[in-house]
Every structure is written in C-alpha cells, then in structure tokens.
PDB file of N, CA and C in Angstrom:
ATOM      1  N   MET J   1     -11.311  17.449 -35.533  1.00 49.00           N
ATOM      2  CA  MET J   1     -11.698  16.082 -34.697  1.00 49.00           C
ATOM      3  C   MET J   1     -13.220  16.436 -34.416  1.00 49.00           C
ATOM      4  N   ASN J   2     -14.029  15.626 -35.080  1.00 54.00           N
ATOM      5  CA  ASN J   2     -15.424  15.768 -34.735  1.00 54.00           C
ATOM      6  C   ASN J   2     -16.095  14.694 -33.664  1.00 54.00           C
ATOM      7  N   GLY J   3     -17.202  14.434 -33.357  1.00 52.00           N
ATOM      8  CA  GLY J   3     -17.600  13.576 -32.134  1.00 52.00           C
ATOM      9  C   GLY J   3     -17.438  12.107 -32.513  1.00 52.00           C
ATOM     10  N   LEU J   4     -17.523  11.590 -33.770  1.00 53.00           N
ATOM     11  CA  LEU J   4     -17.357  10.313 -34.027  1.00 53.00           C
ATOM     12  C   LEU J   4     -15.956   9.841 -33.689  1.00 53.00           C
ATOM     13  N   GLU J   5     -14.986  10.578 -33.976  1.00 56.00           N
ATOM     14  CA  GLU J   5     -13.437  10.146 -33.772  1.00 56.00           C
ATOM     15  C   GLU J   5     -13.174   9.982 -32.285  1.00 56.00           C
ATOM     16  N   GLY J   6     -13.765  10.851 -31.500  1.00 53.00           N
ATOM     17  CA  GLY J   6     -13.688  10.603 -29.961  1.00 53.00           C
ATOM     18  C   GLY J   6     -14.421   9.370 -29.422  1.00 53.00           C
ATOM     19  N   HIS J   7     -15.452   9.018 -29.964  1.00 56.00           N
ATOM     20  CA  HIS J   7     -16.335   7.851 -29.826  1.00 56.00           C
ATOM     21  C   HIS J   7     -15.341   6.617 -30.295  1.00 56.00           C
ATOM     22  N   TYR J   8     -14.664   6.720 -31.215  1.00 60.00           N
ATOM     23  CA  TYR J   8     -13.892   5.607 -31.842  1.00 60.00           C
ATOM     24  C   TYR J   8     -12.746   5.286 -30.893  1.00 60.00           C
ATOM     25  N   TRP J   9     -12.101   6.294 -30.176  1.00 63.00           N
ATOM     26  CA  TRP J   9     -11.088   6.018 -29.267  1.00 63.00           C
ATOM     27  C   TRP J   9     -11.422   5.444 -27.863  1.00 63.00           C
ATOM     28  N   GLY J  10     -12.873   5.651 -27.631  1.00 65.00           N
ATOM     29  CA  GLY J  10     -13.295   5.119 -26.550  1.00 65.00           C
ATOM     30  C   GLY J  10     -13.704   3.521 -26.637  1.00 65.00           C
ATOM     31  N   MET J  11     -14.235   3.369 -27.818  1.00 71.00           N
ATOM     32  CA  MET J  11     -14.565   1.824 -27.990  1.00 71.00           C
ATOM     33  C   MET J  11     -12.956   0.966 -28.182  1.00 71.00           C
ATOM     34  N   HIS J  12     -12.024   1.816 -28.875  1.00 80.00           N
ATOM     35  CA  HIS J  12     -10.687   1.092 -28.982  1.00 80.00           C
ATOM     36  C   HIS J  12     -10.135   0.882 -27.768  1.00 80.00           C
ATOM     37  N   THR J  13     -10.274   1.761 -26.654  1.00 84.00           N
ATOM     38  CA  THR J  13      -9.753   1.334 -25.251  1.00 84.00           C
ATOM     39  C   THR J  13     -10.463   0.276 -24.412  1.00 84.00           C
ATOM     40  N   ILE J  14     -11.813   0.313 -24.713  1.00 85.00           N
ATOM     41  CA  ILE J  14     -12.822  -0.816 -24.248  1.00 85.00           C
ATOM     42  C   ILE J  14     -12.233  -1.997 -24.747  1.00 85.00           C
ATOM     43  N   TRP J  15     -12.174  -2.091 -26.051  1.00 86.00           N
ATOM     44  CA  TRP J  15     -11.627  -3.544 -26.587  1.00 86.00           C
ATOM     45  C   TRP J  15     -10.229  -4.038 -26.158  1.00 86.00           C
ATOM     46  N   TRP J  16      -9.289  -3.079 -25.895  1.00 89.00           N
ATOM     47  CA  TRP J  16      -7.993  -3.375 -25.309  1.00 89.00           C
ATOM     48  C   TRP J  16      -8.210  -3.771 -23.958  1.00 89.00           C
ATOM     49  N   MET J  17      -9.274  -3.245 -23.306  1.00 91.00           N
ATOM     50  CA  MET J  17      -9.516  -3.732 -21.802  1.00 91.00           C
ATOM     51  C   MET J  17     -10.016  -4.983 -21.744  1.00 91.00           C
ATOM     52  N   VAL J  18     -10.687  -5.378 -22.866  1.00 92.00           N
ATOM     53  CA  VAL J  18     -11.438  -6.862 -22.931  1.00 92.00           C
ATOM     54  C   VAL J  18     -10.381  -7.719 -23.253  1.00 92.00           C
ATOM     55  N   TRP J  19      -9.333  -7.515 -24.152  1.00 93.00           N
ATOM     56  CA  TRP J  19      -8.418  -8.295 -24.345  1.00 93.00           C
ATOM     57  C   TRP J  19      -7.475  -8.463 -23.257  1.00 93.00           C
ATOM     58  N   VAL J  20      -7.089  -7.508 -22.474  1.00 92.00           N
ATOM     59  CA  VAL J  20      -6.286  -7.686 -21.543  1.00 92.00           C
ATOM     60  C   VAL J  20      -6.858  -8.550 -20.500  1.00 92.00           C
ATOM     61  N   ILE J  21      -8.029  -8.316 -20.128  1.00 93.00           N
ATOM     62  CA  ILE J  21      -8.825  -9.098 -19.149  1.00 93.00           C
ATOM     63  C   ILE J  21      -8.884 -10.606 -19.695  1.00 93.00           C
ATOM     64  N   PHE J  22      -9.180 -10.867 -20.753  1.00 91.00           N
ATOM     65  CA  PHE J  22      -9.419 -12.342 -21.423  1.00 91.00           C
ATOM     66  C   PHE J  22      -8.011 -12.911 -21.308  1.00 91.00           C
ATOM     67  N   MET J  23      -6.880 -12.050 -21.510  1.00 89.00           N
ATOM     68  CA  MET J  23      -5.445 -12.916 -21.495  1.00 89.00           C
ATOM     69  C   MET J  23      -5.004 -13.217 -19.920  1.00 89.00           C
ATOM     70  N   ILE J  24      -5.509 -12.256 -19.047  1.00 88.00           N
ATOM     71  CA  ILE J  24      -5.132 -12.483 -17.676  1.00 88.00           C
ATOM     72  C   ILE J  24      -5.932 -13.691 -17.293  1.00 88.00           C
ATOM     73  N   TRP J  25      -7.455 -13.919 -17.657  1.00 84.00           N
ATOM     74  CA  TRP J  25      -8.192 -15.090 -17.226  1.00 84.00           C
ATOM     75  C   TRP J  25      -7.615 -16.198 -17.929  1.00 84.00           C
ATOM     76  N   LEU J  26      -7.037 -16.207 -19.070  1.00 80.00           N
ATOM     77  CA  LEU J  26      -6.462 -17.351 -19.924  1.00 80.00           C
ATOM     78  C   LEU J  26      -5.290 -17.960 -19.098  1.00 80.00           C
ATOM     79  N   PHE J  27      -4.428 -17.023 -18.748  1.00 81.00           N
ATOM     80  CA  PHE J  27      -3.181 -17.461 -18.114  1.00 81.00           C
ATOM     81  C   PHE J  27      -3.268 -18.056 -16.583  1.00 81.00           C
ATOM     82  N   PHE J  28      -4.249 -17.226 -15.846  1.00 79.00           N
ATOM     83  CA  PHE J  28      -4.375 -17.719 -14.540  1.00 79.00           C
ATOM     84  C   PHE J  28      -5.352 -18.828 -14.181  1.00 79.00           C
ATOM     85  N   THR J  29      -6.107 -19.315 -15.185  1.00 70.00           N
ATOM     86  CA  THR J  29      -7.159 -20.221 -14.994  1.00 70.00           C
ATOM     87  C   THR J  29      -6.443 -21.694 -15.095  1.00 70.00           C
ATOM     88  N   PRO J  30      -6.742 -22.509 -14.211  1.00 62.00           N
ATOM     89  CA  PRO J  30      -6.097 -23.951 -14.072  1.00 62.00           C
ATOM     90  C   PRO J  30      -6.508 -24.628 -15.461  1.00 62.00           C
ATOM     91  N   TRP J  31      -5.764 -25.521 -16.098  1.00 62.00           N
ATOM     92  CA  TRP J  31      -6.098 -25.968 -17.306  1.00 62.00           C
ATOM     93  C   TRP J  31      -7.053 -27.153 -17.144  1.00 62.00           C
ATOM     94  N   ASP J  32      -6.894 -27.807 -16.114  1.00 60.00           N
ATOM     95  CA  ASP J  32      -8.076 -28.837 -16.006  1.00 60.00           C
ATOM     96  C   ASP J  32      -9.200 -28.651 -15.962  1.00 60.00           C
ATOM     97  N   ILE J  33      -9.732 -27.591 -15.369  1.00 58.00           N
ATOM     98  CA  ILE J  33     -10.962 -27.137 -15.300  1.00 58.00           C
ATOM     99  C   ILE J  33     -11.211 -25.642 -15.614  1.00 58.00           C
ATOM    100  N   PRO J  34     -11.374 -25.256 -16.870  1.00 55.00           N
ATOM    101  CA  PRO J  34     -11.378 -23.757 -17.334  1.00 55.00           C
ATOM    102  C   PRO J  34     -12.526 -23.194 -16.643  1.00 55.00           C
ATOM    103  N   GLY J  35     -12.190 -22.055 -16.040  1.00 56.00           N
ATOM    104  CA  GLY J  35     -13.138 -21.007 -15.429  1.00 56.00           C
ATOM    105  C   GLY J  35     -13.485 -21.298 -13.976  1.00 56.00           C
ATOM    106  N   GLN J  36     -12.868 -22.303 -13.493  1.00 59.00           N
ATOM    107  CA  GLN J  36     -13.096 -22.692 -12.065  1.00 59.00           C
ATOM    108  C   GLN J  36     -11.720 -22.952 -11.386  1.00 59.00           C
ATOM    109  N   LYS J  37     -11.623 -22.444 -10.171  1.00 58.00           N
ATOM    110  CA  LYS J  37     -10.298 -22.862  -9.349  1.00 58.00           C
ATOM    111  C   LYS J  37     -10.708 -23.619  -8.172  1.00 58.00           C
ATOM    112  N   THR J  38     -10.357 -24.999  -8.475  1.00 63.00           N
ATOM    113  CA  THR J  38     -10.794 -26.065  -7.252  1.00 63.00           C
ATOM    114  C   THR J  38      -9.483 -26.468  -6.661  1.00 63.00           C
ATOM    115  N   LYS J  39      -9.784 -27.107  -5.576  1.00 70.00           N
ATOM    116  CA  LYS J  39      -8.753 -27.831  -4.753  1.00 70.00           C
ATOM    117  C   LYS J  39      -8.646 -29.173  -5.226  1.00 70.00           C
ATOM    118  N   LYS J  40      -7.552 -29.849  -5.354  1.00 78.00           N
ATOM    119  CA  LYS J  40      -7.613 -31.140  -5.537  1.00 78.00           C
ATOM    120  C   LYS J  40      -7.889 -31.982  -4.342  1.00 78.00           C
ATOM    121  N   GLU J  41      -8.643 -32.994  -4.475  1.00 83.00           N
ATOM    122  CA  GLU J  41      -9.066 -33.708  -3.387  1.00 83.00           C
ATOM    123  C   GLU J  41      -7.892 -34.687  -3.073  1.00 83.00           C
ATOM    124  N   THR J  42      -7.527 -34.896  -1.851  1.00 88.00           N
ATOM    125  CA  THR J  42      -6.742 -35.916  -1.099  1.00 88.00           C
ATOM    126  C   THR J  42      -7.289 -37.066  -1.219  1.00 88.00           C
ATOM    127  N   PRO J  43      -6.308 -38.195  -1.074  1.00 91.00           N
ATOM    128  CA  PRO J  43      -7.088 -39.503  -1.029  1.00 91.00           C
ATOM    129  C   PRO J  43      -7.748 -39.653   0.375  1.00 91.00           C
ATOM    130  N   LEU J  44      -7.414 -38.831   1.406  1.00 91.00           N
ATOM    131  CA  LEU J  44      -8.302 -38.822   2.588  1.00 91.00           C
ATOM    132  C   LEU J  44      -9.625 -38.426   2.537  1.00 91.00           C
ATOM    133  N   ASP J  45      -9.686 -37.158   1.625  1.00 91.00           N
ATOM    134  CA  ASP J  45     -11.130 -36.605   1.369  1.00 91.00           C
ATOM    135  C   ASP J  45     -11.855 -37.496   0.609  1.00 91.00           C
ATOM    136  N   LEU J  46     -11.177 -38.510  -0.410  1.00 92.00           N
ATOM    137  CA  LEU J  46     -12.091 -39.406  -1.053  1.00 92.00           C
ATOM    138  C   LEU J  46     -12.681 -40.521  -0.241  1.00 92.00           C
ATOM    139  N   LEU J  47     -11.852 -41.024   0.858  1.00 94.00           N
ATOM    140  CA  LEU J  47     -11.949 -41.838   1.769  1.00 94.00           C
ATOM    141  C   LEU J  47     -13.316 -41.535   2.685  1.00 94.00           C
ATOM    142  N   LYS J  48     -13.178 -40.240   3.012  1.00 94.00           N
ATOM    143  CA  LYS J  48     -14.382 -39.690   3.800  1.00 94.00           C
ATOM    144  C   LYS J  48     -15.657 -39.604   2.998  1.00 94.00           C
ATOM    145  N   LYS J  49     -15.416 -39.375   1.706  1.00 94.00           N
ATOM    146  CA  LYS J  49     -16.704 -39.306   0.865  1.00 94.00           C
ATOM    147  C   LYS J  49     -17.428 -40.865   0.827  1.00 94.00           C
ATOM    148  N   ARG J  50     -16.378 -41.758   0.519  1.00 95.00           N
ATOM    149  CA  ARG J  50     -16.916 -42.982   0.336  1.00 95.00           C
ATOM    150  C   ARG J  50     -17.709 -43.470   1.662  1.00 95.00           C
ATOM    151  N   TYR J  51     -17.048 -43.257   2.887  1.00 95.00           N
ATOM    152  CA  TYR J  51     -17.560 -43.596   4.196  1.00 95.00           C
ATOM    153  C   TYR J  51     -19.066 -42.926   4.402  1.00 95.00           C
ATOM    154  N   ALA J  52     -19.004 -41.541   3.903  1.00 95.00           N
ATOM    155  CA  ALA J  52     -20.265 -40.832   4.147  1.00 95.00           C
ATOM    156  C   ALA J  52     -21.454 -41.621   3.266  1.00 95.00           C
ATOM    157  N   LYS J  53     -20.927 -41.982   2.021  1.00 95.00           N
ATOM    158  CA  LYS J  53     -21.984 -42.596   1.155  1.00 95.00           C
ATOM    159  C   LYS J  53     -22.309 -43.945   1.474  1.00 95.00           C
ATOM    160  N   GLY J  54     -21.585 -44.550   2.360  1.00 94.00           N
ATOM    161  CA  GLY J  54     -21.856 -45.994   2.839  1.00 94.00           C
ATOM    162  C   GLY J  54     -21.266 -46.994   2.087  1.00 94.00           C
ATOM    163  N   ASP J  55     -20.423 -46.663   1.308  1.00 95.00           N
ATOM    164  CA  ASP J  55     -19.586 -47.524   0.399  1.00 95.00           C
ATOM    165  C   ASP J  55     -18.618 -48.566   1.220  1.00 95.00           C
ATOM    166  N   ILE J  56     -18.215 -47.969   2.337  1.00 94.00           N
ATOM    167  CA  ILE J  56     -17.422 -48.770   3.228  1.00 94.00           C
ATOM    168  C   ILE J  56     -17.997 -48.566   4.736  1.00 94.00           C
ATOM    169  N   ASN J  57     -17.592 -49.764   5.441  1.00 95.00           N
ATOM    170  CA  ASN J  57     -18.085 -49.364   6.955  1.00 95.00           C
ATOM    171  C   ASN J  57     -16.990 -48.768   7.884  1.00 95.00           C
ATOM    172  N   LYS J  58     -17.167 -48.632   9.111  1.00 95.00           N
ATOM    173  CA  LYS J  58     -16.422 -47.980  10.121  1.00 95.00           C
ATOM    174  C   LYS J  58     -14.885 -48.715  10.154  1.00 95.00           C
ATOM    175  N   LYS J  59     -14.970 -50.014  10.307  1.00 95.00           N
ATOM    176  CA  LYS J  59     -13.792 -50.741  10.349  1.00 95.00           C
ATOM    177  C   LYS J  59     -12.990 -50.574   9.118  1.00 95.00           C
ATOM    178  N   GLU J  60     -13.443 -50.735   7.802  1.00 95.00           N
ATOM    179  CA  GLU J  60     -12.763 -50.479   6.579  1.00 95.00           C
ATOM    180  C   GLU J  60     -12.152 -49.197   6.579  1.00 95.00           C
ATOM    181  N   TYR J  61     -13.041 -48.211   6.994  1.00 95.00           N
ATOM    182  CA  TYR J  61     -12.557 -46.703   7.051  1.00 95.00           C
ATOM    183  C   TYR J  61     -11.323 -46.598   7.916  1.00 95.00           C
ATOM    184  N   ASP J  62     -11.468 -47.074   9.223  1.00 94.00           N
ATOM    185  CA  ASP J  62     -10.291 -46.923  10.189  1.00 94.00           C
ATOM    186  C   ASP J  62      -9.176 -47.666   9.598  1.00 94.00           C
ATOM    187  N   HIS J  63      -9.316 -48.565   8.970  1.00 94.00           N
ATOM    188  CA  HIS J  63      -8.181 -49.533   8.592  1.00 94.00           C
ATOM    189  C   HIS J  63      -7.417 -48.761   7.274  1.00 94.00           C
ATOM    190  N   ILE J  64      -7.975 -48.134   6.473  1.00 93.00           N
ATOM    191  CA  ILE J  64      -7.415 -47.636   5.246  1.00 93.00           C
ATOM    192  C   ILE J  64      -7.016 -46.273   5.720  1.00 93.00           C
ATOM    193  N   ARG J  65      -7.698 -45.488   6.525  1.00 93.00           N
ATOM    194  CA  ARG J  65      -7.096 -44.200   7.172  1.00 93.00           C
ATOM    195  C   ARG J  65      -5.790 -44.327   7.914  1.00 93.00           C
ATOM    196  N   GLU J  66      -5.716 -45.388   8.510  1.00 93.00           N
ATOM    197  CA  GLU J  66      -4.375 -45.783   9.062  1.00 93.00           C
ATOM    198  C   GLU J  66      -3.334 -46.031   8.153  1.00 93.00           C
ATOM    199  N   ASP J  67      -3.537 -46.574   7.106  1.00 91.00           N
ATOM    200  CA  ASP J  67      -2.688 -47.038   5.974  1.00 91.00           C
ATOM    201  C   ASP J  67      -2.259 -45.574   5.262  1.00 91.00           C
ATOM    202  N   LEU J  68      -3.368 -44.681   5.132  1.00 87.00           N
ATOM    203  CA  LEU J  68      -3.033 -43.406   4.537  1.00 87.00           C
ATOM    204  C   LEU J  68      -2.118 -42.518   5.277  1.00 87.00           C
ATOM    205  N   GLN J  69      -2.209 -42.719   6.462  1.00 86.00           N
ATOM    206  CA  GLN J  69      -1.682 -41.710   7.492  1.00 86.00           C
ATOM    207  C   GLN J  69      -0.208 -42.006   7.753  1.00 86.00           C
ATOM    208  N   ILE J  70       0.304 -43.256   7.303  1.00 70.00           N
ATOM    209  CA  ILE J  70       1.796 -43.718   7.472  1.00 70.00           C
ATOM    210  C   ILE J  70       2.599 -43.060   6.345  1.00 70.00           C
TER     211      ILE J  70
END
C-alpha cells in the first residue's frame, strides 16, 4: 500500500460523513422553511403585530383578544 491509497480512504471517510450530515439535515429540517426552524405564529401573536403596526386601535385589540382567549 503506497501513500495514495491511504489518502483515498481518508477522502472516502470524509464523503461518507458529508452524506450522513446531509441526510440528518434533510430529515430534521421542517419542510415549510428549509434550513430554518421557526415557531409558528399564533393568532394572538399576529394580533399583537397588527396593534404594534397601528393597523387596529386599542379598543379593537381588546375586543379581538377577548374573542381569541375564549
């Protein structure tokens, strides 16, 4: 066995590690957003954002929040 054959086995091992990491990433990544794990927004979170942007006033916010919490 000369020096080139030893090098081949090292690269072979690295490629197997790359494939294993890729397969783990593929199966444990959420399908809706590849590469990112994000929390789904609840209706209350969306309501808070609308209020913060000024789309709704305090009275509307309180009314909708009460409906959501029932």
